[in-house]
PDB file of C-alpha atoms in Angstrom:
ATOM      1  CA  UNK A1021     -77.192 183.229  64.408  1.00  0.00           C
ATOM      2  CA  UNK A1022     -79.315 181.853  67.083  1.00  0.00           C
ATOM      3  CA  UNK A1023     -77.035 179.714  69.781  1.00  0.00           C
ATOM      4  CA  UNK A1024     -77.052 175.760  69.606  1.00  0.00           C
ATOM      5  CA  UNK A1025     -76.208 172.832  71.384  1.00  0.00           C
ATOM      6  CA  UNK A1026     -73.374 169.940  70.635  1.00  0.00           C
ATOM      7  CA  UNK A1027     -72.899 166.913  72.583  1.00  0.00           C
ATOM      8  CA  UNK A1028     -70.157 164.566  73.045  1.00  0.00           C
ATOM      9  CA  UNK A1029     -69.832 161.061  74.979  1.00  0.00           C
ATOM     10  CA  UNK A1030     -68.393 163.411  78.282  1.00  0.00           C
ATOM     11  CA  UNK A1031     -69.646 166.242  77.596  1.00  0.00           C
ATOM     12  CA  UNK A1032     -72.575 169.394  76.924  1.00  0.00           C
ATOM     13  CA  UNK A1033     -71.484 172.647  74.710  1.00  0.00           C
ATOM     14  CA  UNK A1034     -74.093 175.297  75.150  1.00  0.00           C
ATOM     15  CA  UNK A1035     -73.743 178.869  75.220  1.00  0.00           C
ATOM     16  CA  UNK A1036     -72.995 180.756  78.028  1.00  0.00           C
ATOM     17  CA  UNK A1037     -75.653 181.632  81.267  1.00  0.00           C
ATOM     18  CA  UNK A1038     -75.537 184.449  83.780  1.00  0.00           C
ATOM     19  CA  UNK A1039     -75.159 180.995  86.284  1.00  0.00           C
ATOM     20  CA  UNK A1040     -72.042 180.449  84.747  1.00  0.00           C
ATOM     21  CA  UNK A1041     -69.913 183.703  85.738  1.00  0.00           C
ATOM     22  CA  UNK A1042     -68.617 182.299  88.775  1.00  0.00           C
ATOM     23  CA  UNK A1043     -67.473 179.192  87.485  1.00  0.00           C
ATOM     24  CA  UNK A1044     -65.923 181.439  85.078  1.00  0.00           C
ATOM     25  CA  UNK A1045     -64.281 183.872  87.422  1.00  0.00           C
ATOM     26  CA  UNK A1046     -62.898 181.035  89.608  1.00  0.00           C
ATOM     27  CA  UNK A1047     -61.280 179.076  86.806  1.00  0.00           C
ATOM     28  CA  UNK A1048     -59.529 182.558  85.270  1.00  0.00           C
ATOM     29  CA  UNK A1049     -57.766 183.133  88.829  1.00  0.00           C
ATOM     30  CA  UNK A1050     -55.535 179.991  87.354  1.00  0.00           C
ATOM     31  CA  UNK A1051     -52.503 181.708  85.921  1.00  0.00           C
ATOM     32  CA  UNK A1052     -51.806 180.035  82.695  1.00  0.00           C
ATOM     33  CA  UNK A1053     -55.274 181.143  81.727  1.00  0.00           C
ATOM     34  CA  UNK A1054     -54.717 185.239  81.586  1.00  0.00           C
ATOM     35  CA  UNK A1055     -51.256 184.483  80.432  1.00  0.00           C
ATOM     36  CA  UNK A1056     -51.607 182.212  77.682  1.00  0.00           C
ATOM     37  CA  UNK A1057     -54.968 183.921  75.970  1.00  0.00           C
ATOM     38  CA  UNK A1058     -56.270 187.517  75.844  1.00  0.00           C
ATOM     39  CA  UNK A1059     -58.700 187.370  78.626  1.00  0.00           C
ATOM     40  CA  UNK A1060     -58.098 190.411  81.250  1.00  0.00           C
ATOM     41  CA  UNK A1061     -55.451 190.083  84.362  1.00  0.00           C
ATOM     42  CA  UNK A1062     -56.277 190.459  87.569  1.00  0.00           C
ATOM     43  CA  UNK A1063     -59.934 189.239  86.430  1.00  0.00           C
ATOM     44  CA  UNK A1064     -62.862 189.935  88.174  1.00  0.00           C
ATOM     45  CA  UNK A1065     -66.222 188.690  88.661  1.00  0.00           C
ATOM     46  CA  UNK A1066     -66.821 191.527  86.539  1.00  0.00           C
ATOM     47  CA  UNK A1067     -65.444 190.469  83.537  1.00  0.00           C
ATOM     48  CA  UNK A1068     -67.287 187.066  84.145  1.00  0.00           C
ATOM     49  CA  UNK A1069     -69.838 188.672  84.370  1.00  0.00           C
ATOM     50  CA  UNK A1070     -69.475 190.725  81.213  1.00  0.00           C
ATOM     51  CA  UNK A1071     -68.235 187.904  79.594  1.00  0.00           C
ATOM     52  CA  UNK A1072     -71.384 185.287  80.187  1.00  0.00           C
ATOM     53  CA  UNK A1073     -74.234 188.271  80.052  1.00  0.00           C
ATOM     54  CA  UNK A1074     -72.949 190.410  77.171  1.00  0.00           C
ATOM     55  CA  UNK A1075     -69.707 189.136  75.224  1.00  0.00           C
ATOM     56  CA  UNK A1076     -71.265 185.989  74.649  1.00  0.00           C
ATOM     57  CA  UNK A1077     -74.705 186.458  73.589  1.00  0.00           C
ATOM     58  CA  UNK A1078     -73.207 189.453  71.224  1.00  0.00           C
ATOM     59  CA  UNK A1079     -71.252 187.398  69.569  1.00  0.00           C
ATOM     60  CA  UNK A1080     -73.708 184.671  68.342  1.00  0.00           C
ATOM     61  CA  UNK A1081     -76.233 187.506  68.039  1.00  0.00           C
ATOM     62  CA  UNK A1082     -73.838 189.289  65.531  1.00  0.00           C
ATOM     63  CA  UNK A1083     -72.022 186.310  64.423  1.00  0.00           C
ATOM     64  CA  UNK A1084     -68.391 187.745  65.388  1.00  0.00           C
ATOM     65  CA  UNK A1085     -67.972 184.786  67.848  1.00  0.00           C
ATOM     66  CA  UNK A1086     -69.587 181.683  68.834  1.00  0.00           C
ATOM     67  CA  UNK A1087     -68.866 180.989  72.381  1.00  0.00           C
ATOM     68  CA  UNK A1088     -69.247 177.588  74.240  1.00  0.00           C
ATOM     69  CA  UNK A1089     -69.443 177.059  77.846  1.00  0.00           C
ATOM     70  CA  UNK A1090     -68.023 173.377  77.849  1.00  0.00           C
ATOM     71  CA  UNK A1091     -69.587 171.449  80.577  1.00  0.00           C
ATOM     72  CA  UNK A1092     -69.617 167.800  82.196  1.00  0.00           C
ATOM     73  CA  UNK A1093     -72.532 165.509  81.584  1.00  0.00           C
ATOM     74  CA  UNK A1094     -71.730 163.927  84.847  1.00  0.00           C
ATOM     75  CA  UNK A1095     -71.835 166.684  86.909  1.00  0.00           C
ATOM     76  CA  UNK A1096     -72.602 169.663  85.027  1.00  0.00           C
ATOM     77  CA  UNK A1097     -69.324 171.373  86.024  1.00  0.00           C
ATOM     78  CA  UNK A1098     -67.540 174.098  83.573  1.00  0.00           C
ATOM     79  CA  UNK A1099     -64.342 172.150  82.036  1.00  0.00           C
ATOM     80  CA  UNK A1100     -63.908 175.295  80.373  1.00  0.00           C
ATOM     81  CA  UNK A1101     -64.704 177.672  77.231  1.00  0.00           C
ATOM     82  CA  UNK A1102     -63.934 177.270  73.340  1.00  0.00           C
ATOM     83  CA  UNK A1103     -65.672 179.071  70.799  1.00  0.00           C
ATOM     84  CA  UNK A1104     -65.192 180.012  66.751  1.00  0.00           C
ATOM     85  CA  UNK A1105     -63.984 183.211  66.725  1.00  0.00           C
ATOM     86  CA  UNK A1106     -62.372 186.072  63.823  1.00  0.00           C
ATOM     87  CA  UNK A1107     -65.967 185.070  61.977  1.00  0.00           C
ATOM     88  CA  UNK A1108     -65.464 188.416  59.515  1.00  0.00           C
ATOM     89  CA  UNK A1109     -64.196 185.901  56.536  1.00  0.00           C
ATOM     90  CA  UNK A1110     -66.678 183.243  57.139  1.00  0.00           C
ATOM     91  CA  UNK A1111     -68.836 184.309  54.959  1.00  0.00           C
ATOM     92  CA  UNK A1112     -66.622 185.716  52.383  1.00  0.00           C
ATOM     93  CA  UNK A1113     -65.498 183.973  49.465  1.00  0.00           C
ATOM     94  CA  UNK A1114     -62.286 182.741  52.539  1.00  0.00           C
ATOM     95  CA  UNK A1115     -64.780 181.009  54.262  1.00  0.00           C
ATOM     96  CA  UNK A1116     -62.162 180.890  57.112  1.00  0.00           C
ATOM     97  CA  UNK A1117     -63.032 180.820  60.905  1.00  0.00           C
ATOM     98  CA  UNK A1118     -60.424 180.232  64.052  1.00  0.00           C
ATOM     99  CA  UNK A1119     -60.851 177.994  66.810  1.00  0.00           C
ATOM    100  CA  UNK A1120     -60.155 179.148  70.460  1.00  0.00           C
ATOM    101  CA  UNK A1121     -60.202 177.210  73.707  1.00  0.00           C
ATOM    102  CA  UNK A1122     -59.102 177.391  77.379  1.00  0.00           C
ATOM    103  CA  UNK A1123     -60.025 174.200  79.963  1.00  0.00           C
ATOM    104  CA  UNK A1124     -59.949 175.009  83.862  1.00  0.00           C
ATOM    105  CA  UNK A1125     -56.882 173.020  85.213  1.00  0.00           C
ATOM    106  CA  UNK A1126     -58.479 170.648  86.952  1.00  0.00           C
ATOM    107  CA  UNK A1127     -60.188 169.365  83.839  1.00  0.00           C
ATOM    108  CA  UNK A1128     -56.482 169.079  81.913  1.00  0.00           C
ATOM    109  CA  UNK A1129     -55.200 166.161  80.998  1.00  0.00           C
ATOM    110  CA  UNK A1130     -58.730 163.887  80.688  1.00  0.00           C
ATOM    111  CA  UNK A1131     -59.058 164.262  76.388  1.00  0.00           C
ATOM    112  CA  UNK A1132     -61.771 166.450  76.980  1.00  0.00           C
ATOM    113  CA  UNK A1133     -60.307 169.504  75.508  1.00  0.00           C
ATOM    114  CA  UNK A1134     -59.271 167.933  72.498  1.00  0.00           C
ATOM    115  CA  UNK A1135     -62.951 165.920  72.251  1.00  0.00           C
ATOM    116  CA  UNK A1136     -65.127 169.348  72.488  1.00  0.00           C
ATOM    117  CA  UNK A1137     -62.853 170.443  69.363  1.00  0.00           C
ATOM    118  CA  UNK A1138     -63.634 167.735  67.859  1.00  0.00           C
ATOM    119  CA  UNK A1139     -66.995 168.248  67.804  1.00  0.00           C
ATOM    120  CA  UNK A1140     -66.692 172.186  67.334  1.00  0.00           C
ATOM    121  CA  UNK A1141     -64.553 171.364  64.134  1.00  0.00           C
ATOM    122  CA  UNK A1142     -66.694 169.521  62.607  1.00  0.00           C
ATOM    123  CA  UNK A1143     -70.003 171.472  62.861  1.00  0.00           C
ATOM    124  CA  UNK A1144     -68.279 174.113  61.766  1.00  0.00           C
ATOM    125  CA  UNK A1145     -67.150 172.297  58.320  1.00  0.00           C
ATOM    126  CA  UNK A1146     -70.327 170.730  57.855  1.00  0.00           C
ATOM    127  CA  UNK A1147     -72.887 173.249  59.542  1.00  0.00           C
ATOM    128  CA  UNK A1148     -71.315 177.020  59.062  1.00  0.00           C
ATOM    129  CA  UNK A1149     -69.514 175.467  55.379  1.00  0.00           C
ATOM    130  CA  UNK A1150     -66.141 176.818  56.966  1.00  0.00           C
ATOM    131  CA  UNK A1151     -63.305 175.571  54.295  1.00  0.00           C
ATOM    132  CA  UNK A1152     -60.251 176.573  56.521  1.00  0.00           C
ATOM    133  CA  UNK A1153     -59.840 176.752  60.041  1.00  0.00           C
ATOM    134  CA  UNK A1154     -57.331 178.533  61.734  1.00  0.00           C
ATOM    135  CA  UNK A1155     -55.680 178.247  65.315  1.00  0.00           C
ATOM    136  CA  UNK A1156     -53.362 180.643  66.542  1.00  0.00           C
ATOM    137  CA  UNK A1157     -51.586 180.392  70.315  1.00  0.00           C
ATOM    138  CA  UNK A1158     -48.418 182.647  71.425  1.00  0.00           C
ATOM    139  CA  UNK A1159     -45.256 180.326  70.938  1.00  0.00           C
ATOM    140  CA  UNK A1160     -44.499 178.419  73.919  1.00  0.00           C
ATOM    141  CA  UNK A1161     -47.982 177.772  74.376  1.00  0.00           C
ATOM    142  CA  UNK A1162     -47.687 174.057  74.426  1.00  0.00           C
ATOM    143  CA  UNK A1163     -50.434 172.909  75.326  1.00  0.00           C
ATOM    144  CA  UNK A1164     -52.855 174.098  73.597  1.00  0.00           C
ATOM    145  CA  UNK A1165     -50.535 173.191  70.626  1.00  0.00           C
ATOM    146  CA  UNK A1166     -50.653 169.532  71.762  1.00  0.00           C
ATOM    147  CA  UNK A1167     -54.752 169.961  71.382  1.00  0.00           C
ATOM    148  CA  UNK A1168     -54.254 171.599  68.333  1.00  0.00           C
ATOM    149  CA  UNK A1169     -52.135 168.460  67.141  1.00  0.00           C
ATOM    150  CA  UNK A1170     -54.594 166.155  68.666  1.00  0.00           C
ATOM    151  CA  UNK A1171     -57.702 167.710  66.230  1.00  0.00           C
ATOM    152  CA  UNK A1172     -55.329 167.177  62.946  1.00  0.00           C
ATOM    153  CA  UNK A1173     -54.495 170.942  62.681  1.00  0.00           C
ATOM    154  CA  UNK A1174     -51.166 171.130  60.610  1.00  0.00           C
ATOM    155  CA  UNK A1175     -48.223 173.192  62.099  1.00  0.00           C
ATOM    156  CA  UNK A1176     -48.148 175.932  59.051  1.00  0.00           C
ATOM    157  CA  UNK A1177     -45.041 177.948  61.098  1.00  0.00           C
ATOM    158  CA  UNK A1178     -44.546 181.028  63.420  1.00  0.00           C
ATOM    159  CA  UNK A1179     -45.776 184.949  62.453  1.00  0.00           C
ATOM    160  CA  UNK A1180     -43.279 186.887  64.203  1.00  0.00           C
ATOM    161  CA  UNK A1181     -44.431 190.080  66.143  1.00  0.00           C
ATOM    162  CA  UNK A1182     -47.879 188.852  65.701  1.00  0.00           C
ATOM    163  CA  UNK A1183     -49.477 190.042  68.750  1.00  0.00           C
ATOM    164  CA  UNK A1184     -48.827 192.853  71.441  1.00  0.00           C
ATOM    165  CA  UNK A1185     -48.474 191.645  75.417  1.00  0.00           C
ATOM    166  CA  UNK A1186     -47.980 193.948  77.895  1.00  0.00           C
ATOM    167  CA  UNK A1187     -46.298 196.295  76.076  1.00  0.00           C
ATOM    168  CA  UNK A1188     -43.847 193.680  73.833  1.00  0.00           C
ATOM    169  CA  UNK A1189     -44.374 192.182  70.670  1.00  0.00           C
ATOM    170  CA  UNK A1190     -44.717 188.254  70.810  1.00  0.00           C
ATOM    171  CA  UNK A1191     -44.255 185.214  68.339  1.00  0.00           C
ATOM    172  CA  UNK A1192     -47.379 183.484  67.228  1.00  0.00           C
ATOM    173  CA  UNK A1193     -47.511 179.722  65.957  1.00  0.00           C
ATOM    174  CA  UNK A1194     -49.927 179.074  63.209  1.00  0.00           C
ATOM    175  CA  UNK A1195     -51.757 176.117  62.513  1.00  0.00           C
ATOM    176  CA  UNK A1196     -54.668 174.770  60.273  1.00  0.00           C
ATOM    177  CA  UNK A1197     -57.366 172.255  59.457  1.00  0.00           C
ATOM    178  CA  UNK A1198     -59.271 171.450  56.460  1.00  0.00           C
ATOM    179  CA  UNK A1199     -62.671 169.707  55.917  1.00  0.00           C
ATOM    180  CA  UNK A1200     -60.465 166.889  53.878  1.00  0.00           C
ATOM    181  CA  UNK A1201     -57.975 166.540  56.914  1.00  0.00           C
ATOM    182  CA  UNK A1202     -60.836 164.753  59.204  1.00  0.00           C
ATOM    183  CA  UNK A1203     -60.394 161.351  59.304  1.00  0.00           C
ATOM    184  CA  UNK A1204     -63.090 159.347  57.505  1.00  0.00           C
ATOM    185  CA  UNK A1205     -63.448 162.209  54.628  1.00  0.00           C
ATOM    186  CA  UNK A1206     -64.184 160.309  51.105  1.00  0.00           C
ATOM    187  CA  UNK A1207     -60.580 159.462  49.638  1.00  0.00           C
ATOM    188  CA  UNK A1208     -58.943 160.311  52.356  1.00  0.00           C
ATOM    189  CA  UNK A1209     -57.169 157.413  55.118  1.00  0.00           C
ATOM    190  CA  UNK A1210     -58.600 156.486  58.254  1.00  0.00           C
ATOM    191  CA  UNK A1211     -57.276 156.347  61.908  1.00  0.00           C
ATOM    192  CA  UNK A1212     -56.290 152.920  60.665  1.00  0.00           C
ATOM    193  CA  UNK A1213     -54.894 154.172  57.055  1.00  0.00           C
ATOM    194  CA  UNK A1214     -57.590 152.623  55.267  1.00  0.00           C
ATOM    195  CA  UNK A1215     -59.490 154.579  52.673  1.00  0.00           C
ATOM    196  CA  UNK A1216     -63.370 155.744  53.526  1.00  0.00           C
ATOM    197  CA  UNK A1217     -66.456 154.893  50.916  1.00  0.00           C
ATOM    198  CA  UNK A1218     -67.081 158.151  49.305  1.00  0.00           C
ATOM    199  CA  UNK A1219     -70.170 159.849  51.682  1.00  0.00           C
ATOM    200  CA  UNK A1220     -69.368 158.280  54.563  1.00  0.00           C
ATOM    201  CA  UNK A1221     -68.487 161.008  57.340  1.00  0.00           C
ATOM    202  CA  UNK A1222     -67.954 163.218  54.617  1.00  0.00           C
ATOM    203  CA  UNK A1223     -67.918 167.058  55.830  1.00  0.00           C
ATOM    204  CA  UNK A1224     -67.229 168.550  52.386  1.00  0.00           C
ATOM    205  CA  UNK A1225     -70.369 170.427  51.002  1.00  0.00           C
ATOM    206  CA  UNK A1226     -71.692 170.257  47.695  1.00  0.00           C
ATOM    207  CA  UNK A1227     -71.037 173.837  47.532  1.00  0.00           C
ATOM    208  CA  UNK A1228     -67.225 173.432  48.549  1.00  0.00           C
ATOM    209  CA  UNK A1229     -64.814 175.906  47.027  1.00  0.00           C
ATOM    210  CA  UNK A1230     -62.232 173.648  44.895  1.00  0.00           C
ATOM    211  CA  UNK A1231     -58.686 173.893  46.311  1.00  0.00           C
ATOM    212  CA  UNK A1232     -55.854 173.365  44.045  1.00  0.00           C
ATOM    213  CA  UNK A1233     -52.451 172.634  46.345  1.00  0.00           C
ATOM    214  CA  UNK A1234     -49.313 173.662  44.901  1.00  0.00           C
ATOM    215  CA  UNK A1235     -47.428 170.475  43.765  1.00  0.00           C
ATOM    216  CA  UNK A1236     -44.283 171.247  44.991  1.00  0.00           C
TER     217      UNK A1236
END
């Protein structure tokens, strides 16, 4: 897939530049970074490096993941990275994809985490015709839970022994999001509970697997 471009009010996602690797490399020497996803510890300019001139451009180039360098309009600094990534099923009849995100700390606690997903989430439903998206952090991970919360994902539970970390098995939460869980979807309630015109901010496709949810 050939890279693109989203905008928000705050802020520029664009794939990754060579320019970018020591923005990268200085936000990864924060330590909630290496020990909350699975990029490498200690971490080098190398793996920045690697990670803006070959990881990156790889992944849209063989659509395994799509990779965002998250920037400020104001400045043009890196708030941080979030990407779609685990694209095998997305175009399989699952027509899943999982969202993935880290913010350098000095960016935390602004929204802006929370309004790149936004915009990530919904260009995957509409754009890529993803039907379920999937986050995944190691329990205890709470903030990116409180993101996760903050885009609408639903808390689906914990896979135990899920993933291996430094030797020991850890506890994975589980959440996801559906095109029908965005507020404004047709039928659905609003921010303000009130029901949407059918069409209006709709992300569901005309080509939109039917889901039937169990009743009980």
């Amino acid at each position: 897939m050939e890279p693109v471009t989203l905008a928000t009010e705050r802020l520029v996602l664009r794939p990754f530049e060579p320019s970018d690797a020591p923005a990268v490399h200085a936000a990864c020497q924060e330590p909630d970074i290496p020990r909350w996803t699975s990029v490498p510890s200690p971490y080098g300019i190398e793996d920045a490096e690697h990670f803006v001139g070959t990881v990156s451009p790889e992944g849209w180039r063989d659509d395994t993941t799509y990779n965002f360098a998250v920037v400020s309009r104001a400045d043009g600094s890196l708030v941080g990275a979030m990407g779609l990534v685990r694209l095998d099923r997305l175009h399989t009849p699952e027509r899943q994809a999982e969202l993935g995100y880290w913010t350098a700390k000095e960016h935390r606690g602004r929204g802006c985490t929370a309004e790149a997903g936004r915009a990530v989430v919904r260009w995957g439903f509409e754009a890529l015709g993803v039907e379920r998206l999937e986050w995944h952090a190691e329990a205890g991970n709470e903030g990116s839970r409180a993101v996760a919360r903050k885009l609408g994902f639903h808390m689906e539970g914990m896979l135990r022994a899920k993933t291996v970390r430094d030797g020991t098995r850890r506890d994975v939460w589980i959440g996801s999001l559906l095109p029908s869980d965005l507020p404004g979807e047709a039928g659905e309630a609003g921010e303000a509970g009130e029901r949407a015109p059918a069409g209006r901010g709709s992300t569901r496709r005309p080509d939109a697997t039917p889901y039937l949810p169990y009743p009980g």
